[in-house]
Coordinates of C-alpha atoms and ligand atoms in Angstrom, one line a residue:
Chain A
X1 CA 10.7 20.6 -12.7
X2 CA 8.9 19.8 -16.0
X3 CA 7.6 16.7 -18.3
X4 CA 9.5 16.1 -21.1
X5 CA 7.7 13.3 -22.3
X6 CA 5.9 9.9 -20.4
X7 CA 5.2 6.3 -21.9
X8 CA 3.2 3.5 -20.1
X9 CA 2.5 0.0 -21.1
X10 CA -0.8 -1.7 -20.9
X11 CA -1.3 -3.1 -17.2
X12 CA -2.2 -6.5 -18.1
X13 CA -0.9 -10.2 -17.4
X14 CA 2.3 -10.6 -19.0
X15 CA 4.0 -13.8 -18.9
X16 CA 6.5 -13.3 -21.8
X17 CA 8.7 -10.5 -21.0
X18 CA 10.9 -10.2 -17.2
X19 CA 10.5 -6.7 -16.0
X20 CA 14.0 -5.8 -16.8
X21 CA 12.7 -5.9 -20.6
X22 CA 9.5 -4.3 -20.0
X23 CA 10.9 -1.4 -17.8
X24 CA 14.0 -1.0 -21.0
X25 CA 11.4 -1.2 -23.8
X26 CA 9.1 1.8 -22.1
X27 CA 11.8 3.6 -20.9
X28 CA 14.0 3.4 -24.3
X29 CA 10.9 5.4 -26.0
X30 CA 11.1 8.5 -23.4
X31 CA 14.7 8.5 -24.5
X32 CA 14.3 8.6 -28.0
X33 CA 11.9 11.5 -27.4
X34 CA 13.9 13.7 -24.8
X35 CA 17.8 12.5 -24.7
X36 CA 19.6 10.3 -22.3
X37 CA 19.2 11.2 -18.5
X38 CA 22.0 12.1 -16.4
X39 CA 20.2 9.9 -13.7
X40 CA 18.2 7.1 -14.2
X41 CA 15.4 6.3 -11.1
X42 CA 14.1 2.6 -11.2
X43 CA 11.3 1.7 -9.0
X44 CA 9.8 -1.4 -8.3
X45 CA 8.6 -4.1 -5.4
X46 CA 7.0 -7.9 -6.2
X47 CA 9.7 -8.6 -9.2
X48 CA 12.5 -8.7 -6.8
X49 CA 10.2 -11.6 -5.2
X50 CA 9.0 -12.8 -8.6
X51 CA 12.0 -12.9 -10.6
X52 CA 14.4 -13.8 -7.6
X53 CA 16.6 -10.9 -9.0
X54 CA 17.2 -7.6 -6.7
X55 CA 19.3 -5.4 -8.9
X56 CA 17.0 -4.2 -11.7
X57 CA 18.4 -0.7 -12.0
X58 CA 21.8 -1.9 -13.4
X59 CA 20.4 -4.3 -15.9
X60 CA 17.6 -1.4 -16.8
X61 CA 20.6 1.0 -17.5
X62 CA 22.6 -1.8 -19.3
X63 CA 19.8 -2.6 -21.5
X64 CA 19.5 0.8 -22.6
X65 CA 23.0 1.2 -22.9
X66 CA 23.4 3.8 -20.4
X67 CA 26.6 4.5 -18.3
X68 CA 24.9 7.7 -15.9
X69 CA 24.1 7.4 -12.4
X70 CA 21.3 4.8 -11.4
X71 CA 19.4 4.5 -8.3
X72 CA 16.6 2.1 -7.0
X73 CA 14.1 4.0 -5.1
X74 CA 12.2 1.9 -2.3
X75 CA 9.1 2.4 -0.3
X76 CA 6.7 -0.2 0.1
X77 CA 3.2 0.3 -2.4
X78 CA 4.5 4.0 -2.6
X79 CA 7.8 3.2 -4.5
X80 CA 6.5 5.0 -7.8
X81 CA 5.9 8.7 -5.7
X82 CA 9.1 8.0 -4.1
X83 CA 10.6 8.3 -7.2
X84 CA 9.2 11.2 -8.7
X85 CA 9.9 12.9 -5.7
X86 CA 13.7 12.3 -5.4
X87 CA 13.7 13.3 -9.5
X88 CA 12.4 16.8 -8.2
X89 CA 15.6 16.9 -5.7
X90 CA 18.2 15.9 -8.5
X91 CA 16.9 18.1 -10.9
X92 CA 17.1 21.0 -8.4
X93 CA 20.3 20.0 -7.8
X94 CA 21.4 21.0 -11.0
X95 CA 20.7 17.8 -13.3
X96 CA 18.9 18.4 -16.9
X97 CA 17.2 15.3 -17.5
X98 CA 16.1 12.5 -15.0
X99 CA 14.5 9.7 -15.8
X100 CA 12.3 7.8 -13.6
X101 CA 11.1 3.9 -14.5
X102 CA 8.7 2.5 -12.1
X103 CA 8.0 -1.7 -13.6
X104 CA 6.5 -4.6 -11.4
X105 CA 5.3 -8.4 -11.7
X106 CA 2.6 -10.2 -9.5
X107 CA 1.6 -13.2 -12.0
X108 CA 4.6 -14.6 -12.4
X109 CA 3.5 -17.1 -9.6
X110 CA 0.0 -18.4 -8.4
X111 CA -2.1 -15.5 -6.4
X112 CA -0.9 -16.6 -3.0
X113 CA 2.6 -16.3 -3.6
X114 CA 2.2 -12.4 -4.7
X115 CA -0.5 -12.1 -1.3
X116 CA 2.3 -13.5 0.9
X117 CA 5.1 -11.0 -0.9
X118 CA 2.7 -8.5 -0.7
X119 CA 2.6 -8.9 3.7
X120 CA 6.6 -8.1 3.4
X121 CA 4.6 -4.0 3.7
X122 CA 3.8 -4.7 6.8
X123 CA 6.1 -4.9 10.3
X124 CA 6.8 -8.8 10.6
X125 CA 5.2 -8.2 14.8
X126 CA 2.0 -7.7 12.8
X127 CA 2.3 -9.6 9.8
X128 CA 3.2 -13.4 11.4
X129 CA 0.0 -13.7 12.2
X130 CA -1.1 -13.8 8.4
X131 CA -2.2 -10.2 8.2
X132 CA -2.6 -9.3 4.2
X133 CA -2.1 -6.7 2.7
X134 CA -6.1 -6.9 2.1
X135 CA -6.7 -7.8 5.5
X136 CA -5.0 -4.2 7.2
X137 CA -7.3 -2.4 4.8
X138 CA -10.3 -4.4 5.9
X139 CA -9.4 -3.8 9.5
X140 CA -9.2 0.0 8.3
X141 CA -12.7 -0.8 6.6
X142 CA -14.4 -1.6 9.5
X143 CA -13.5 1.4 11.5
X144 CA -14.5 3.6 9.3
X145 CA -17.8 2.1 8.4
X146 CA -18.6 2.7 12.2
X147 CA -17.0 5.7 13.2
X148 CA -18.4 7.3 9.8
X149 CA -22.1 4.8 9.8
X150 CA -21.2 4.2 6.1
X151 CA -22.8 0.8 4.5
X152 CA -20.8 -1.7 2.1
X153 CA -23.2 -0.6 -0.6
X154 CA -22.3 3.1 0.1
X155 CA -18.5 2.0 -0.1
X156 CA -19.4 -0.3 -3.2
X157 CA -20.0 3.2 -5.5
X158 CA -16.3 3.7 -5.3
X159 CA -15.6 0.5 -7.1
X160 CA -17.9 0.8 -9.5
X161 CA -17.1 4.7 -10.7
X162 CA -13.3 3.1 -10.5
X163 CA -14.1 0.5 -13.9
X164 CA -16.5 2.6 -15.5
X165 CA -14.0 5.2 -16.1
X166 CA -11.1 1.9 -16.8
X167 CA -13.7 1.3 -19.8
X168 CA -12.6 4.4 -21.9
X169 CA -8.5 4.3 -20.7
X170 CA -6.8 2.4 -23.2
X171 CA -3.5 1.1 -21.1
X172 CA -6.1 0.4 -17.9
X173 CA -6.7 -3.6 -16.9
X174 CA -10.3 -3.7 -16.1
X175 CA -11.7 -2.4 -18.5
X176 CA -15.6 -3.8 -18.0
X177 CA -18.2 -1.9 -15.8
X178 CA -19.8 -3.3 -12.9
X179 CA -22.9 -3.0 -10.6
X180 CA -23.0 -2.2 -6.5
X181 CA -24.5 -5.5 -6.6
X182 CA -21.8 -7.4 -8.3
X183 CA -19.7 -5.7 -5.4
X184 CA -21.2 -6.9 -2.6
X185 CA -22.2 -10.5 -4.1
X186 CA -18.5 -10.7 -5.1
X187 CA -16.0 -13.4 -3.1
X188 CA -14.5 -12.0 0.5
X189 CA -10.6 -11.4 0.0
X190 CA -10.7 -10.3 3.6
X191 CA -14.2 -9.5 5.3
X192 CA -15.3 -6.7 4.8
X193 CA -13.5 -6.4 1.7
X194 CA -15.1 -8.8 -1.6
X195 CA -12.8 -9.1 -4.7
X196 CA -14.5 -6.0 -6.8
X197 CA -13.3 -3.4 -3.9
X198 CA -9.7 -5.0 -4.3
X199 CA -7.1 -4.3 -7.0
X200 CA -6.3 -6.5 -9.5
X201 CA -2.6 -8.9 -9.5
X202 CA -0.6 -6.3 -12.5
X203 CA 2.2 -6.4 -14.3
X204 CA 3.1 -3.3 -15.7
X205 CA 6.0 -0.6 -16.7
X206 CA 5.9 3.7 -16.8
X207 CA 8.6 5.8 -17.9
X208 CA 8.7 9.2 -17.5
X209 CA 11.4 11.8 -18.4
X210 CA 11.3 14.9 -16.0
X211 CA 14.0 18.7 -16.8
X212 CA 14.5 21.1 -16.0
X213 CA 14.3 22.7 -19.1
X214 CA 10.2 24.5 -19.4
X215 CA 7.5 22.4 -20.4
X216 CA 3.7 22.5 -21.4
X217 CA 3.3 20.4 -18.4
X218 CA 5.2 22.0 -15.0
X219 CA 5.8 19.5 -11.7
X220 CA 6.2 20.2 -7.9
X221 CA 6.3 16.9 -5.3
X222 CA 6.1 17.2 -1.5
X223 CA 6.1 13.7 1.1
X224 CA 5.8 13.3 4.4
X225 CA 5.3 10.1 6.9
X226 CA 3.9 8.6 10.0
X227 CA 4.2 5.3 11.4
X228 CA 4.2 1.9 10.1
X229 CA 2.9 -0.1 13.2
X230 CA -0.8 -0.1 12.0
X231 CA -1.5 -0.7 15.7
X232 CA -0.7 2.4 16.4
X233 CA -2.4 4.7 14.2
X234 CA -5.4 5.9 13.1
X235 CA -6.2 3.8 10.3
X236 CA -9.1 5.8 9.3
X237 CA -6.9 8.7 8.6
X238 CA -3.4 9.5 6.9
X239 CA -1.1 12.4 8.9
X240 CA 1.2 12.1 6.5
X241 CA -0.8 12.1 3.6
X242 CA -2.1 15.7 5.3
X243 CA 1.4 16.8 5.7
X244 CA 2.8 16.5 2.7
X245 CA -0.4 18.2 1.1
X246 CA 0.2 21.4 3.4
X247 CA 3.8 21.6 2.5
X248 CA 2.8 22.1 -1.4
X249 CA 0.5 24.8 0.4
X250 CA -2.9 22.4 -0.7
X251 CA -3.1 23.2 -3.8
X252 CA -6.4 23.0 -6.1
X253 CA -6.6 20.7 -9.0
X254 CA -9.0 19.9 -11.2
X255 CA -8.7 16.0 -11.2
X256 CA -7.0 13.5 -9.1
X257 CA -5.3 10.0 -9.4
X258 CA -5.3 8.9 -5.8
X259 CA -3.8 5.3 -4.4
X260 CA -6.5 2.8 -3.8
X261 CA -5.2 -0.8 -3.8
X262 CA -8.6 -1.3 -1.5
X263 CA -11.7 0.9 -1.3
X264 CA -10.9 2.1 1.9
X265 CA -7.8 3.7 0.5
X266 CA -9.0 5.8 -1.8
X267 CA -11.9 6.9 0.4
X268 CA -9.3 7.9 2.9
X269 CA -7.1 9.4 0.7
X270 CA -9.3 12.3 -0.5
X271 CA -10.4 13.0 3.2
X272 CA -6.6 13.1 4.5
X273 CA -5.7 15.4 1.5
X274 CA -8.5 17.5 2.5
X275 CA -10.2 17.4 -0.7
X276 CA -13.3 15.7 0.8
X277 CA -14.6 16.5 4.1
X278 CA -14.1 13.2 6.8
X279 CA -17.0 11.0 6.4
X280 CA -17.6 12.7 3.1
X281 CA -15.5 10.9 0.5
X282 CA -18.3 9.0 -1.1
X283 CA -20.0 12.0 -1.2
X284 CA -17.3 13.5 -3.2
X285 CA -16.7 11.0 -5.2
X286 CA -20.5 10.7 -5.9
X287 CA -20.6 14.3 -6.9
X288 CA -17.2 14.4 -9.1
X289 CA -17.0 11.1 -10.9
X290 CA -15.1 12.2 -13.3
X291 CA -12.6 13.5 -11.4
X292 CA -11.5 10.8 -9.4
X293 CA -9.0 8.6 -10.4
X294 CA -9.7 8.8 -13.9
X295 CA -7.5 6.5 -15.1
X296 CA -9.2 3.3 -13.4
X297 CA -7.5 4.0 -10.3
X298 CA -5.0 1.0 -8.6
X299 CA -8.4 -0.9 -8.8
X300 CA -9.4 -0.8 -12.3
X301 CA -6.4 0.3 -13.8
X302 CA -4.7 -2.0 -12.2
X303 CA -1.3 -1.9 -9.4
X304 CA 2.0 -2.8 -10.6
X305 CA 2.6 -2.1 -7.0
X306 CA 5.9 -0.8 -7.5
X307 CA 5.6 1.2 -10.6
X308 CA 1.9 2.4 -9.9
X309 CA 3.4 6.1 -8.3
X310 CA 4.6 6.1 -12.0
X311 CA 1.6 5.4 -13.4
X312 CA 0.0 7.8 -12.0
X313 CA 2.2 10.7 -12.5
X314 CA 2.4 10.2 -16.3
X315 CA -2.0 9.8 -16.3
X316 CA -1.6 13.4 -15.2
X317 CA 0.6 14.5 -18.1
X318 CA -1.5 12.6 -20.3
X319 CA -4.8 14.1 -18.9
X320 CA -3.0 17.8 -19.0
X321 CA -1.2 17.7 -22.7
X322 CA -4.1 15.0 -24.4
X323 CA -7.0 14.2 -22.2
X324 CA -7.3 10.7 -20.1
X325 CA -10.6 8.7 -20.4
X326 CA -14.0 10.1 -19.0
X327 CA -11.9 13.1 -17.5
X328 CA -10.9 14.5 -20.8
X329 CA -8.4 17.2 -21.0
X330 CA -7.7 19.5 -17.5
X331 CA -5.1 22.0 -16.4
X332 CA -4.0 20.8 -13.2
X333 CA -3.7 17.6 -11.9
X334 CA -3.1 15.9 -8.4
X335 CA -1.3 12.3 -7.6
X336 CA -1.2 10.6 -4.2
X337 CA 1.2 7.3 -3.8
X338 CA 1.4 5.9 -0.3
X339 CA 3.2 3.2 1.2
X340 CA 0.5 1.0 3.5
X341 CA -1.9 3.3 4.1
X342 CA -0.3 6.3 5.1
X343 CA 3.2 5.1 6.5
X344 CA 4.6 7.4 4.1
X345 CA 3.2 9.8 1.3
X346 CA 4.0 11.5 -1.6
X347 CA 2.1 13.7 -3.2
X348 CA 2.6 15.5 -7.1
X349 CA 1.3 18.2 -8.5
X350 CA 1.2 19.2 -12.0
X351 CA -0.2 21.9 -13.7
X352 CA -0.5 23.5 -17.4
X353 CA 2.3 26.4 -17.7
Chain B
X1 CA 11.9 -23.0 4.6
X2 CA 10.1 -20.1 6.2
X3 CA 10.2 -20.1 10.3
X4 CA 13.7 -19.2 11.6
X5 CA 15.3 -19.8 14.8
X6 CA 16.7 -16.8 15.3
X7 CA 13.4 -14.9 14.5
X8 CA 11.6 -17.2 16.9
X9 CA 14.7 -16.3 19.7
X10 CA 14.7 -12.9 18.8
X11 CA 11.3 -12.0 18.9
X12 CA 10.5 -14.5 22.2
X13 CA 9.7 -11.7 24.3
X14 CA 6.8 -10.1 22.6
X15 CA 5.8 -13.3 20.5
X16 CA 5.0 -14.9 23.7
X17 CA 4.6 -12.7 26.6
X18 CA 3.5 -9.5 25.2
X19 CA 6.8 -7.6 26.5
X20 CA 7.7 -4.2 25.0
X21 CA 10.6 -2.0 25.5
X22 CA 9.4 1.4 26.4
X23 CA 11.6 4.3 26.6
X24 CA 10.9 6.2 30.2
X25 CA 11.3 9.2 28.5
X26 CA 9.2 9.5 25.6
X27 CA 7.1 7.0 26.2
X28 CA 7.2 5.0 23.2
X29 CA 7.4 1.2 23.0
X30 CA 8.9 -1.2 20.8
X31 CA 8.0 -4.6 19.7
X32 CA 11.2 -5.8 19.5
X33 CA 14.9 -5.7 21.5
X34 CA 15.5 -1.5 21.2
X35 CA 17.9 -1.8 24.5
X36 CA 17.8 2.1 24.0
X37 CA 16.0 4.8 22.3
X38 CA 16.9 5.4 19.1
X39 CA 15.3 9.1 19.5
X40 CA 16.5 9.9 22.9
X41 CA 19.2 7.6 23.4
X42 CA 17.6 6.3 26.8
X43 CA 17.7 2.7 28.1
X44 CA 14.7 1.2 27.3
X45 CA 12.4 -0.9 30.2
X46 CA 10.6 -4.6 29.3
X47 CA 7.3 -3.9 30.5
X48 CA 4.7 -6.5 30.2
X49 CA 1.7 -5.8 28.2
X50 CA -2.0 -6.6 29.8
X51 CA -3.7 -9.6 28.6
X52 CA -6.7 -8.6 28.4
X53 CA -9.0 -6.6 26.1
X54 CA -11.9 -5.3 23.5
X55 CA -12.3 -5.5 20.0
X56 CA -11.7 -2.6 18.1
X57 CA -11.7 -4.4 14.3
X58 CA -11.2 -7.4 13.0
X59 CA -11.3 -8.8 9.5
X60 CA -11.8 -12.9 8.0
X61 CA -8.8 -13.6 6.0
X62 CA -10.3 -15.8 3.2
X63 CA -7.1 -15.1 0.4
X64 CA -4.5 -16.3 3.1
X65 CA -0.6 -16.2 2.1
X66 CA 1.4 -19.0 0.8
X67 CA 2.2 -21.2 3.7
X68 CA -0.9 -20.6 5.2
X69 CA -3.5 -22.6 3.9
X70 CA -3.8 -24.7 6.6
X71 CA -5.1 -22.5 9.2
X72 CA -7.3 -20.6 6.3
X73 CA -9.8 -18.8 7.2
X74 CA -8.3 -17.1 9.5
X75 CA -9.6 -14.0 12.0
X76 CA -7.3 -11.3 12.5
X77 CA -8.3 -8.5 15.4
X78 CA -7.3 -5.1 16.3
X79 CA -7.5 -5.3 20.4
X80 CA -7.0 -2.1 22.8
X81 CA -5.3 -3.5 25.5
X82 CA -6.4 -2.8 29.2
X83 CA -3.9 -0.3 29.7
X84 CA -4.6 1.7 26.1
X85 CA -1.9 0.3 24.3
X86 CA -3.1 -1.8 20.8
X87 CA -1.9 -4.3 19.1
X88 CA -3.0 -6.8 15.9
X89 CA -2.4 -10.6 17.0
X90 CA -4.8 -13.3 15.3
X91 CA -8.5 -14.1 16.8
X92 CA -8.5 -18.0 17.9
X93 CA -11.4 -20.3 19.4
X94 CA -14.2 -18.3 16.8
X95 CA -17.3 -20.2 16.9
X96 CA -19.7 -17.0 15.9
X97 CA -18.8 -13.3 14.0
X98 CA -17.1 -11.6 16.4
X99 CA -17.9 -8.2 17.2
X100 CA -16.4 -4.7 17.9
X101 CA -16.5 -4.1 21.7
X102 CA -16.1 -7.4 22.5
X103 CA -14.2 -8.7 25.2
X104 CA -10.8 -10.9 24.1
X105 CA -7.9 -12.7 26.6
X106 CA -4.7 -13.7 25.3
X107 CA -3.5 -17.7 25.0
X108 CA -0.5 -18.9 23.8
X109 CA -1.7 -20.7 20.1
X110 CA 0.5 -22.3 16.9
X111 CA 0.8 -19.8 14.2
X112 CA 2.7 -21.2 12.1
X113 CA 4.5 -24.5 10.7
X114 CA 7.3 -25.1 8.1
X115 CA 6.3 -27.3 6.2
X116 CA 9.7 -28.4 5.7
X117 CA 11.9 -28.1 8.6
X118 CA 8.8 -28.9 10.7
X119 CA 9.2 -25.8 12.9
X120 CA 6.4 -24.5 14.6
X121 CA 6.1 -21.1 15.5
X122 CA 4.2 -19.7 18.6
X123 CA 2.2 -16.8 19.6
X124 CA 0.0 -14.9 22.1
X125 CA -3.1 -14.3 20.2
X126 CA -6.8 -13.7 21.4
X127 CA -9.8 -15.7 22.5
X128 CA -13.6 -14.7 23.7
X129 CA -13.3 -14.0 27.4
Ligands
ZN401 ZN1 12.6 7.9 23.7

């Protein structure tokens, strides 16, 4: 499967538009560049809670005045990897063009409406007790600080590479630096986790158009999954993010987008994926700045939790056929989109052909 | 309005006793009514859960959820269980920080209230011990 062309949308706060709209407008512009689809993929998550309205897909395709097939994709946070990832099956089917639309909402309400939507990740045996989605990734937090003796100012450089490289990405939210010490001075969300290690509330849409007719820019996916019950996992650790990187035979890239809603995510993410050793992600991340979510990353950036798989598949295109922010321009390119920490992943990787 | 009836019926068993249904043949236990397996297709037991336990993790919920602002913050805990099993249930009677390794009991504590049908929803959760 190949890129024909991607388009995102500034991840922002964006009262004026519903995401019907803002998925049609991004998406209409892929079209114009590569041809109508003969399937169109929508993802999303918080608008069907925001907007009260569950069947984006059809009004998507109407909007854009399409009459192929149309499918919602669905999996928690890792909706937008999901997607890409059933693209590669319908193209290998035999389809030419698919596109895939990830678009979501968080502000159309106060912050407390979009924390409570954002529990329905998590089983509701785990969740009644008010369990956030902050609050499993600070119980995550606190594991691996003491299994790995890692300090919150250690865990506070991932933050901080995460906006300086949002400074120099135009579409990115954040785009401000900040200092270990504004980290750890910064208000809890859930202890151990401030504001400045969590992402921001985003709106935002991604359209990409994937054939499979050749391209500059050539894409495999691979996914896998665990378990949802956080109880019963180790939350220091994703299997299935290590599964589905073995069944694309863990491939090298040069840079990475990898999902961090939380710092703890991230940090996990490139140990699971085996590109850091376990303890060792700071390390990493320490060592290759630049090559770390380049694009801001879901903290800088910003997570339109439904569409943010999206995002990051078309950062890679970008980064691969213009350059992306700090990163510049690279040849190969990873992305890792997970649905609450592991419960499911999906990995893509794109290289230069 | 928020707390349902038959969520509080259905879920009555774990909610407020700690009961699983574990399948005698591979072991695994659900939080819920899975009368058999789905996986092997056996006919699940309702064993009861220990009540007693240590801290593995716990976290201060200062951004709580809509509908919870009343009972914000609150202290959510990771516990293993006596017998090995975890589970998450919320961390009650906190008068200091608590701490990994700590000892924790479970007591029956409000969780929840609907603000408008005036429901209130129950739940085993943990104290000091
Ligand atoms: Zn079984």
């Amino acid at each position: 499967m190949y890129v024909c062309h991607a388009e995102v949308t500034p991840v922002c706060r964006l009262y004026e538009k519903s995401s019907a709209a803002l998925g049609a407008e991004v998406a209409g512009k892929v079209i114009r560049e590569c041809g109508e689809p003969d399937a169109l993929i929508v993802s999303t998550y918080l608008s069907r809670m925001q907007e009260n309205f569950h069947n984006i897909g059809a009004l998507i395709a109407e909007y854009l005045g399409l009459e192929t097939e149309v499918y919602e994709v669905s999996s928690g946070d890792g909706s937008g990897g999901a997607a890409v990832s059933l693209a590669e099956k319908l193209i290998k089917s035999g389809m030419k063009r698919v596109l895939v639309v990830g678009v979501d909402k968080s502000n159309d309400f106060q912050h407390k409406h979009a924390v409570k939507q954002l529990q329905t990740l998590i089983a509701p045996y785990e969740a009644v007790y008010g369990l956030t989605y902050a609050g499993a990734h600070a119980l995550a937090t606190r594991i691996y600080m003491k299994k790995f003796n890692v300090s919150e100012e250690e865990l506070a450089l991932w933050p901080v590479v995460m906006h300086s490289h949002a400074v120099h990405v135009p579409h990115a939210m954040l785009r401000f630096p900040i200092t270990v010490e504004k980290v750890l001075k910064s208000q809890v969300v859930a202890s151990p986790i401030t504001l400045l290690h969590s992402h921001p509330f985003s709106d935002g849409a991604a359209a990409i158009m994937f054939t499979s007719e050749s391209t500059p820019v050539e894409v495999k996916t691979s996914a896998s999954s665990s378990k949802l019950t956080l109880a019963e996992r180790d939350l220091t650790f994703m299997d299935s993010a290590k599964k589905a990187m073995e069944k694309l035979g863990n491939p090298e890239a040069e840079a990475f987008e990898v999902h961090d809603p939380f710092t703890i995510a991230g940090v996990i993410a490139l140990e699971s994926m085996g590109i850091a050793e376990r303890g060792k992600a700071l390390k990493f991340l320490e060592e290759n700045q630049e090559a770390v979510n380049p694009s801001g990353g879901l903290k800088a950036r910003g997570h339109p939790v439904g569409a943010t798989g999206v995002y990051q598949v078309a950062e890679g295109f970008l980064a691969i056929t213009q350059g992306l922010g700090r990163l510049g321009k690279v040849k190969s390119f990873l992305t890792q989109s997970s649905n609450l920490l592991g419960a499911s992943t999906y990995i893509t990787y794109m290289k230069e052909v | 309005m928020e707390i349902s009836p038959a969520h509080i019926w259905r879920n009555k068993h774990y909610r407020y006793r700690f009961e699983v249904n574990v399948c005698p043949k591979c072991g695994r236990a659900f939080r819920e009514n899975v009368e058999r397996c789905p996986k092997c297709g056996e006919r699940t037991t309702r064993v009861r859960l220990p009540l007693n336990g240590k801290l593995l993790s716990w976290t201060k919920i200062v951004q709580v959820p809509d509908g919870y602002e009343d009972f914000a913050p609150m202290y959510v805990g990771l516990v293993e269980l006596e017998d090995g099993n975890r589970v998450i249930a919320k961390l009650v009677d906190v008068l200091e920080e608590p701490k990994e390794g700590q000892e924790v009991e479970a007591v029956l504590r409000r969780i929840r209230v609907d603000g408008q049908s005036g429901l209130i929803e129950y739940a085993l959760c943990f104290r000091p011990s």
